[in-house]
Amino acid sequence: MPLTRRTFLTGTASLAAVAANPRATLAATIPAPRPNGGRKWRIGYAESMPFGNYVATLHGVALALGRMGWLSGVADAPYTPGQWDSADLWRWLAGRDLGPHVEFVADAYYPRLDRNAPDEALNRLATARDIDLMIVMGTIAGTKLATDTHTVPTLVFSSTNPVAAKIVASESDPGREHVWAHLDLTRFHRQLRIFHDTFRFQRLGVAYDDSTVGRAIASLSDIEAMAERLGFALVRRHVRPPADEADFPRYYADLGTAWTELSGEVDAMYITYGRWELDRFRPLVQPFLDRRIPTFSQLGPEEVERGALMSVARADFAGIGQFGAGTIARLFGGERLRGLPQVYFDTPTIAWNIATAETIGHRIPFDALLAADTVFGGT
Amino acid sequence: MPTSNQPVSPNPDRRGLWPAFLLSVALVVLTLGFSAGINIGSFRQSYANALMSSFSVAGGKAARSVEHALAYGKVLEDFYGIEKILAQVRTHLPEADGVQLARADGRILYSDLKTPQANSAQTLPEAERRRAAAELAKRPIHVSYDVDGGKYRLHMAIRQPGSGTLAGHLVIISDKAVVDGQVARFQERIVTALAALGGASVLLFGGFLLAAGLWGRGPAATDKRRRRLTLGVLATAQILAGVLSYQHFTAAYIETAEVSTKVVGDIVHGDFETALSRGASYRSLSGLDAYFAQIAATVPHIRTLTLDTTGAPPEPPQNPTLAEGRDFDISHPLPADPSGRAPALTITIAGEHITAQLREIVLDMATILVTSLMFMFEFYAFTATFSAGRATEAAGEGSAVAAMRFTTFLLYLGAFLPVSFVPLVMGTFSEGLFGLTPMQAAAAPISMEMLCGAVMLLIAGRLVRAAGWVPLALAGFGLAGAGMALSAWAGEPLAFVLARGLVGLGVMGTLAALYGLIDRLRDPESRTAAYPQMFAGMYAGVNCGAVVGALLAGRIGYPPVFLIAGAILAAGIAQAWLFVPASVKTRPAPIPALTPMPAKARGPGVWRPSVVAFLLLISIPTSACSMFLPYFFPLFASGLGVSPSTIGRAFLLNGMCIVFLGPVLARLARTHVAPWLAVLGSGLLIAGALILFGVQASLLVAFLAVFLIGVGDSFGLASQQQYAETLVGEAADSRAAVRAWHLNARKIGQVVGPMLFSAAAAVSVAGVGILGTGLILSLAAFTAMALFTVRRPAPAVAS
């Protein structure tokens, strides 16, 4: 059997983590599955909102736990790439006997913490003591559940910048015994460097929610650092996120105004994470196409497919799934959560939209076209 | 007057013709076998390198793709899309076993090999990784051969964008079968041709024997003709092998160049297909010049790649071929874009590169030919001398010189068989040596060998006096042979270094003993003439050993070559014992050889100012400057990116000067020029070579410098010895002692030389010229001293 990227990832805990953290050695192999005293390890789940990356990460973690022997029969878990709703997957995981070691607790599922208060979850974690581990997706959910009101191990994934969001203290130390977050703090540095290398812009547009969480989601500190390092100016617009479902029209209107204004003021646009639905993305980005402004999606290929010019983002969720599952296994194996590595570099994928390039009059270099993993907009 | 290896008139009767016939046949078989072996080995090595170079086209493209993605933030450890890149390599190289991608630390990240079990390897072998990393710092590809597995492994660097540091290796693995097919064809052709030639030779010898029997020609004339016939047949065979080798290799090179040209066309076609399938059109593409330049850079015989968008039909075919060695265009169709536009790819072949490569092949083949001729000549000269027995005392001394030359040849053939890879062996051990860096550790075995050699030279005189030269020669061969065997079996670096020390002791012991043999020659003329013969045998052995050893190592690995070297050295014991005339073996020494330095043996003349000045002004400086070839030249040439075979040719050139010019020039110098003038002339040639190089450093001038140094050394080594002896008069002890001092002073020069060159080169190559100027100053001082000494002849001191 060839040694491919997938088999390589399966064969080691996480080489990237090792590379990033010299203390984590290859000898730190995944421990064999073991019971939690006389019962199974019980896992709960919380997320900020419905989002494709959350479901994909949860699915990746479950599959990797299966490969490590902590779960059985999980390979058939229902998941469609691009799927936003995690409820179906959670129901499937919780509704089956996945072996003697781990169970997903059906009622320990806490969605939409962007709108819902975390009190129920926090109370349960603080008092019931029937959950051994919380998997938490997103910055908002992370800030709400990674607190000192409980001591249940809490693993936060898919947070743009958990340090800026104060979920963890730093890359090397979460700051608390029971909190851990996946970190890849150079991801957006890489994105901006590549974008700047390609277009050498002087004025970069950026729109974001000017709150602590909003700035953390946009990873504004990284953007500002790169602006200073590479010598370009930031042209900012603040857009308040929707408070609820009824607030979305206002949100789209504000966003449309902000982006239209920016399209007349900047050389390039860095589209940070936002709350828009992907179907609404194309008309929102159109002003940049009209004014021939290159756009870079912080999110990834999903937005490139819908009209952003380019992105360099996470390729798939096999790597992060393996890394997260390895962390869970080592925690269940008896290791101290605070001592486990948090840094994992997601493997990037390069995406271009050739139709957008043509629209804005940019000729993608031949080498870049060949190196791209995904090219959208072709005939 | 038997002054050289010229066989003495044999006086055989007709009954002696049969043994002579059989000896000639045996010589033909031996040299034809050697010639076939060395040509086949050389062809295999060269063809494998050419084939791997053609493989590097596809591999290099993949490596550049990976590097490009690294610039976009991908990491080797988790490289999305790597399977596609590796699969493209497999597609372009179906004959390869597969491809691996490893990190710079050797960990294999991705492996796509035909044999499933082969994919289980976790890391590159550490020795291979270290060597590949060192080689990739100097050149774009590195080819190694895994003797145990029978696999060629082509390494290409993957560099971190920006910093250029080595991020990983792309390794293309191929079974030896990809080379075997072509080699088998060559082997069949050359073996058939040489067998036919051998058969014809036997018939010739048979006919000759018959004619001699029927007509009863005079024995001397018969023997002379037989020897001429033998030499003619052998030389013809070697030249024929060289010509065949050249023809076949040229065809094989052209074939690999054509294959790599086709691969380039296929790669470009595939890339355009990919880009067009993604929605691009030819009109929308940019950066093609950079893309084409990058590909052309990996294929030296391609001058440019261009896109012919004129839509004009390709020129009428003229059927040009690469073998013509001129510029021409090859048109390669490309896929159509959505608008139906389909330009052609024009590949412009660089004719001068092809011509240069063909010239390289000629030079390589010439190197092999000369090496084969050297081998043949040594055996011929030896057997010719011994084919007819010896009757007179003078004839005995002549055969002693011939035996000494052949013994020296065997000694250096064995000693230099592993010379091309001794430093590399240190890299094969998993553990280090006393915390030394890899570079320092690589030098340790050589340093130990030289140190032990120097120690042996210091004590050799005492040993020769105590036990005689024969026991020391035999013990030296034994020690060196044992050292070689231990080198083969050494499992750790220290053991290997100690084994090399044993080799150094043994080789220098035997060499010192051979000086002892020369001391036992009664005829002064024979004695003086023996030195060039010794140096000739020495350099023939060095060249044959280095070339054959490198070929063997690439095929059978290091340890077996050490064992073969040990066997050759062991054979030297038999040779020295059986073929040196008994009268010389048992004769007491009129002049004790290599007398140790202190005490009475030092002789009253050794501490004369003229002797000390000679050692300081000539022995040390000239030997230090002669280290230009073994130390400085390989570094300089390697820095220019020339091939190891080109570096080898410089050694051969130097060796040829010593072997072929040495005896002639030394005789002329001895008979027509005062010794001090010969020493001066030799030194001026060496100094001039260095100054010339310092003024105009280039590969061509470096070769010229090597030639001049070779010419200088060819008669200078003997002249220096001769002059040194004149400084202390006729006193036997003093002459032996001064010779020992001279040899040791030269050893010191050989140790100092590399240090001087490295210090000089730290300034610039002009520093080499400064060394030459320094030698000129030494020579000027020596001249003044010599003129003074000539006016005051040394008093004769009885021993």
Short mmCIF file of N, CA and C in Angstrom, two decimals, chain A residues 1-6 8-9 11-12 15-16 19 26 190 193-194 197-198 310 312 315-316 319-320 344-350 352 354 358 362-379, chain B residues 61 65 68-75 77-84 103 107-113 116-117 119 121-122 268 270-272 274-275 277-288 290-291 294 338:
data_model
loop_
_atom_site.label_atom_id
_atom_site.label_comp_id
_atom_site.label_asym_id
_atom_site.label_seq_id
_atom_site.Cartn_x
_atom_site.Cartn_y
_atom_site.Cartn_z
N MET A 1 0.85 -1.19 0.00
CA MET A 1 0.00 0.00 0.00
C MET A 1 0.89 1.24 0.00
N PRO A 2 0.67 2.15 -0.91
CA PRO A 2 1.50 3.35 -0.93
C PRO A 2 1.38 4.13 0.36
N LEU A 3 2.46 4.80 0.72
CA LEU A 3 2.41 5.70 1.88
C LEU A 3 1.94 7.05 1.37
N THR A 4 0.66 7.30 1.58
CA THR A 4 0.06 8.54 1.09
C THR A 4 -0.05 9.53 2.23
N ARG A 5 -0.59 10.69 1.92
CA ARG A 5 -0.76 11.70 2.95
C ARG A 5 -1.68 11.16 4.04
N ARG A 6 -2.74 10.43 3.63
CA ARG A 6 -3.69 9.94 4.60
C ARG A 6 -3.06 8.87 5.50
N PHE A 8 0.01 8.42 6.06
CA PHE A 8 1.06 9.04 6.86
C PHE A 8 0.47 9.69 8.10
N LEU A 9 -0.65 10.39 7.89
CA LEU A 9 -1.29 11.05 9.02
C LEU A 9 -1.77 10.04 10.04
N GLY A 11 -0.53 7.20 10.62
CA GLY A 11 0.57 6.48 11.26
C GLY A 11 1.24 7.22 12.39
N THR A 12 1.02 8.50 12.51
CA THR A 12 1.69 9.25 13.56
C THR A 12 0.69 10.10 14.30
N LEU A 15 2.86 14.84 13.17
CA LEU A 15 4.23 15.32 12.96
C LEU A 15 4.30 16.82 12.98
N ALA A 16 3.26 17.43 12.47
CA ALA A 16 3.27 18.89 12.45
C ALA A 16 3.31 19.42 13.87
N ALA A 19 6.70 19.08 15.06
CA ALA A 19 7.58 20.12 14.51
C ALA A 19 7.38 21.44 15.22
N LEU A 26 7.88 12.09 18.83
CA LEU A 26 7.19 11.00 18.14
C LEU A 26 6.91 9.85 19.10
N ARG A 190 0.24 33.75 6.78
CA ARG A 190 0.58 33.14 5.49
C ARG A 190 -0.36 33.63 4.40
N ARG A 193 0.53 37.22 3.47
CA ARG A 193 1.81 37.32 2.78
C ARG A 193 1.66 36.89 1.32
N ILE A 194 0.96 35.78 1.12
CA ILE A 194 0.76 35.28 -0.26
C ILE A 194 -0.05 36.28 -1.07
N ASP A 197 2.22 39.21 -1.77
CA ASP A 197 3.24 38.84 -2.77
C ASP A 197 2.66 38.83 -4.17
N THR A 198 1.41 38.44 -4.26
CA THR A 198 0.79 38.32 -5.59
C THR A 198 0.39 39.68 -6.15
N MET A 310 -9.21 34.46 -4.83
CA MET A 310 -8.32 33.38 -4.40
C MET A 310 -8.40 33.13 -2.90
N VAL A 312 -6.12 30.63 0.25
CA VAL A 312 -5.23 29.54 0.67
C VAL A 312 -5.74 29.13 2.04
N ALA A 315 -7.22 22.37 3.66
CA ALA A 315 -7.55 21.48 2.55
C ALA A 315 -8.68 20.54 2.90
N ASP A 316 -8.54 19.85 4.00
CA ASP A 316 -9.59 18.93 4.43
C ASP A 316 -9.46 18.78 5.94
N GLY A 319 -6.41 15.95 8.78
CA GLY A 319 -5.29 16.31 9.65
C GLY A 319 -5.76 16.80 11.00
N ILE A 320 -6.66 17.76 10.99
CA ILE A 320 -7.13 18.29 12.28
C ILE A 320 -7.91 17.22 13.05
N TYR A 344 -1.26 22.99 15.60
CA TYR A 344 -1.28 22.09 14.45
C TYR A 344 -1.49 22.95 13.21
N PHE A 345 -0.57 22.82 12.24
CA PHE A 345 -0.70 23.57 10.99
C PHE A 345 -1.60 22.81 10.04
N ASP A 346 -2.73 23.38 9.76
CA ASP A 346 -3.61 22.74 8.78
C ASP A 346 -2.96 22.73 7.43
N THR A 347 -3.11 21.62 6.72
CA THR A 347 -2.56 21.61 5.37
C THR A 347 -3.38 22.53 4.47
N PRO A 348 -2.73 23.45 3.82
CA PRO A 348 -3.50 24.40 3.03
C PRO A 348 -3.84 23.85 1.64
N THR A 349 -4.86 24.41 1.08
CA THR A 349 -5.21 24.14 -0.31
C THR A 349 -5.30 25.48 -1.01
N ILE A 350 -4.86 25.50 -2.25
CA ILE A 350 -4.80 26.77 -2.98
C ILE A 350 -5.95 26.79 -3.98
N TRP A 352 -8.21 29.21 -6.81
CA TRP A 352 -8.34 30.41 -7.64
C TRP A 352 -9.70 30.36 -8.34
N ILE A 354 -10.83 31.46 -11.87
CA ILE A 354 -10.26 31.96 -13.12
C ILE A 354 -11.20 32.93 -13.82
N GLU A 358 -10.33 36.74 -14.83
CA GLU A 358 -10.55 37.33 -16.15
C GLU A 358 -11.37 38.61 -16.04
N HIS A 362 -6.88 40.09 -14.31
CA HIS A 362 -5.64 39.53 -13.75
C HIS A 362 -5.31 38.22 -14.46
N ARG A 363 -4.09 38.12 -14.96
CA ARG A 363 -3.67 36.88 -15.60
C ARG A 363 -2.92 36.04 -14.56
N ILE A 364 -3.52 34.95 -14.19
CA ILE A 364 -2.91 34.11 -13.15
C ILE A 364 -1.63 33.50 -13.71
N PRO A 365 -0.51 33.64 -13.00
CA PRO A 365 0.74 33.04 -13.49
C PRO A 365 0.57 31.54 -13.73
N PHE A 366 1.20 31.07 -14.79
CA PHE A 366 1.02 29.67 -15.18
C PHE A 366 1.42 28.73 -14.05
N ASP A 367 2.55 29.02 -13.38
CA ASP A 367 2.99 28.17 -12.27
C ASP A 367 1.95 28.13 -11.16
N ALA A 368 1.35 29.29 -10.87
CA ALA A 368 0.34 29.35 -9.82
C ALA A 368 -0.89 28.55 -10.21
N LEU A 369 -1.21 28.61 -11.46
CA LEU A 369 -2.36 27.85 -11.94
C LEU A 369 -2.12 26.35 -11.79
N LEU A 370 -0.89 25.94 -12.07
CA LEU A 370 -0.56 24.52 -11.95
C LEU A 370 -0.49 24.08 -10.49
N ALA A 371 -0.02 25.01 -9.63
CA ALA A 371 0.12 24.65 -8.22
C ALA A 371 -1.22 24.66 -7.50
N ALA A 372 -2.22 25.29 -8.09
CA ALA A 372 -3.52 25.39 -7.42
C ALA A 372 -4.14 24.01 -7.26
N ASP A 373 -4.80 23.82 -6.13
CA ASP A 373 -5.51 22.56 -5.92
C ASP A 373 -6.89 22.62 -6.54
N THR A 374 -7.47 23.81 -6.52
CA THR A 374 -8.82 23.96 -7.06
C THR A 374 -8.87 25.24 -7.88
N VAL A 375 -9.42 25.12 -9.06
CA VAL A 375 -9.62 26.31 -9.89
C VAL A 375 -11.09 26.35 -10.27
N PHE A 376 -11.73 27.42 -9.90
CA PHE A 376 -13.15 27.55 -10.21
C PHE A 376 -13.32 28.51 -11.39
N GLY A 377 -14.52 28.47 -11.92
CA GLY A 377 -14.89 29.45 -12.94
C GLY A 377 -14.50 29.08 -14.34
N GLY A 378 -13.96 27.86 -14.51
CA GLY A 378 -13.60 27.43 -15.85
C GLY A 378 -14.81 27.03 -16.65
N THR A 379 -14.63 27.00 -17.96
CA THR A 379 -15.77 26.60 -18.79
C THR A 379 -15.83 25.08 -18.86
N LYS B 61 10.79 18.47 -12.17
CA LYS B 61 9.52 19.20 -12.35
C LYS B 61 8.63 19.00 -11.11
N SER B 65 7.35 21.76 -8.38
CA SER B 65 5.93 21.92 -8.05
C SER B 65 5.73 21.93 -6.54
N HIS B 68 6.94 25.18 -5.16
CA HIS B 68 5.99 26.26 -5.46
C HIS B 68 4.84 26.24 -4.44
N ALA B 69 4.40 25.03 -4.13
CA ALA B 69 3.31 24.93 -3.15
C ALA B 69 3.78 25.30 -1.75
N LEU B 70 5.06 25.00 -1.45
CA LEU B 70 5.60 25.40 -0.14
C LEU B 70 5.53 26.93 -0.01
N ALA B 71 5.75 27.61 -1.13
CA ALA B 71 5.69 29.08 -1.09
C ALA B 71 4.28 29.55 -0.77
N TYR B 72 3.29 28.71 -1.05
CA TYR B 72 1.91 29.06 -0.72
C TYR B 72 1.52 28.58 0.68
N GLY B 73 2.50 28.14 1.43
CA GLY B 73 2.23 27.80 2.82
C GLY B 73 1.99 26.33 3.06
N LYS B 74 2.07 25.51 2.02
CA LYS B 74 1.91 24.08 2.29
C LYS B 74 3.13 23.58 3.05
N VAL B 75 2.95 22.51 3.78
CA VAL B 75 4.08 21.93 4.50
C VAL B 75 4.25 20.50 4.02
N GLU B 77 4.96 17.88 5.62
CA GLU B 77 4.41 16.85 6.51
C GLU B 77 2.94 16.56 6.24
N ASP B 78 2.25 17.50 5.65
CA ASP B 78 0.81 17.30 5.41
C ASP B 78 0.47 18.05 4.13
N PHE B 79 0.89 17.46 3.03
CA PHE B 79 0.88 18.16 1.74
C PHE B 79 -0.34 17.72 0.95
N TYR B 80 -1.33 18.59 0.95
CA TYR B 80 -2.54 18.24 0.21
C TYR B 80 -2.22 18.18 -1.28
N GLY B 81 -2.58 17.10 -1.93
CA GLY B 81 -2.36 16.98 -3.37
C GLY B 81 -1.03 16.36 -3.75
N ILE B 82 -0.28 15.86 -2.74
CA ILE B 82 1.04 15.29 -3.06
C ILE B 82 0.91 14.03 -3.92
N GLU B 83 -0.16 13.28 -3.69
CA GLU B 83 -0.32 12.04 -4.45
C GLU B 83 -0.38 12.32 -5.96
N LYS B 84 -1.03 13.43 -6.31
CA LYS B 84 -1.16 13.76 -7.72
C LYS B 84 0.22 14.07 -8.32
N ARG B 103 11.55 14.06 4.34
CA ARG B 103 12.00 15.32 4.93
C ARG B 103 13.51 15.39 4.93
N ARG B 107 13.11 11.35 7.28
CA ARG B 107 11.85 10.66 7.49
C ARG B 107 11.05 10.64 6.19
N ILE B 108 10.65 9.43 5.78
CA ILE B 108 9.89 9.30 4.53
C ILE B 108 8.43 9.67 4.81
N LEU B 109 7.95 10.67 4.10
CA LEU B 109 6.59 11.15 4.31
C LEU B 109 5.61 10.48 3.36
N TYR B 110 6.02 10.33 2.13
CA TYR B 110 5.14 9.74 1.12
C TYR B 110 5.95 8.77 0.29
N SER B 111 5.31 7.67 -0.05
CA SER B 111 6.04 6.63 -0.79
C SER B 111 5.06 5.97 -1.74
N ASP B 112 5.43 5.97 -3.00
CA ASP B 112 4.57 5.35 -4.00
C ASP B 112 5.42 4.44 -4.86
N LEU B 113 5.62 3.20 -4.35
CA LEU B 113 6.50 2.26 -5.03
C LEU B 113 5.69 1.06 -5.52
N PRO B 116 4.71 -3.30 -2.77
CA PRO B 116 4.01 -2.80 -1.59
C PRO B 116 4.88 -2.79 -0.33
N GLN B 117 5.68 -3.86 -0.16
CA GLN B 117 6.49 -3.93 1.07
C GLN B 117 7.48 -2.77 1.15
N ASN B 119 7.08 0.18 0.57
CA ASN B 119 6.50 1.41 1.11
C ASN B 119 6.54 1.46 2.64
N ALA B 121 9.15 1.34 4.48
CA ALA B 121 10.34 2.01 5.01
C ALA B 121 9.95 3.34 5.62
N GLN B 122 10.49 3.61 6.80
CA GLN B 122 10.12 4.83 7.53
C GLN B 122 11.09 5.98 7.30
N VAL B 268 5.23 19.35 -20.57
CA VAL B 268 4.64 20.63 -20.95
C VAL B 268 3.23 20.42 -21.50
N GLY B 270 1.22 18.02 -20.75
CA GLY B 270 0.34 17.70 -19.61
C GLY B 270 -0.02 18.93 -18.80
N ASP B 271 0.95 19.81 -18.60
CA ASP B 271 0.68 21.02 -17.82
C ASP B 271 -0.32 21.94 -18.54
N PHE B 272 -0.14 22.07 -19.84
CA PHE B 272 -1.09 22.92 -20.57
C PHE B 272 -2.49 22.28 -20.57
N THR B 274 -3.68 20.50 -18.20
CA THR B 274 -4.24 20.79 -16.87
C THR B 274 -4.78 22.22 -16.81
N ALA B 275 -3.95 23.17 -17.26
CA ALA B 275 -4.37 24.58 -17.18
C ALA B 275 -5.61 24.83 -18.03
N SER B 277 -7.85 22.64 -18.92
CA SER B 277 -9.02 21.96 -18.35
C SER B 277 -9.60 22.75 -17.18
N ARG B 278 -8.81 23.67 -16.63
CA ARG B 278 -9.28 24.48 -15.51
C ARG B 278 -9.90 25.79 -15.99
N GLY B 279 -10.03 25.90 -17.28
CA GLY B 279 -10.74 27.06 -17.80
C GLY B 279 -9.85 28.14 -18.37
N ALA B 280 -8.53 27.92 -18.35
CA ALA B 280 -7.65 28.94 -18.91
C ALA B 280 -7.64 28.84 -20.43
N SER B 281 -7.20 29.89 -21.05
CA SER B 281 -6.97 29.86 -22.49
C SER B 281 -5.54 30.33 -22.72
N TYR B 282 -5.00 30.07 -23.89
CA TYR B 282 -3.62 30.50 -24.15
C TYR B 282 -3.49 32.01 -24.00
N ARG B 283 -4.56 32.73 -24.35
CA ARG B 283 -4.52 34.18 -24.28
C ARG B 283 -4.44 34.66 -22.82
N SER B 284 -5.02 33.86 -21.91
CA SER B 284 -5.09 34.32 -20.51
C SER B 284 -3.86 33.92 -19.70
N LEU B 285 -3.00 33.13 -20.27
CA LEU B 285 -1.87 32.63 -19.47
C LEU B 285 -0.77 33.68 -19.37
N SER B 286 -0.13 33.70 -18.21
CA SER B 286 1.02 34.59 -18.05
C SER B 286 2.12 33.82 -17.34
N GLY B 287 3.31 34.38 -17.33
CA GLY B 287 4.43 33.74 -16.63
C GLY B 287 4.98 32.53 -17.35
N LEU B 288 4.70 32.43 -18.66
CA LEU B 288 5.18 31.25 -19.38
C LEU B 288 6.70 31.26 -19.55
N ALA B 290 8.97 32.30 -17.49
CA ALA B 290 9.59 31.78 -16.27
C ALA B 290 9.39 30.27 -16.17
N TYR B 291 8.20 29.82 -16.53
CA TYR B 291 7.90 28.39 -16.49
C TYR B 291 8.82 27.62 -17.44
N GLN B 294 12.45 27.57 -16.27
CA GLN B 294 12.67 26.64 -15.16
C GLN B 294 12.82 25.20 -15.68
N PRO B 338 -10.31 26.35 -25.34
CA PRO B 338 -11.74 26.36 -25.70
C PRO B 338 -12.02 27.12 -27.01
#
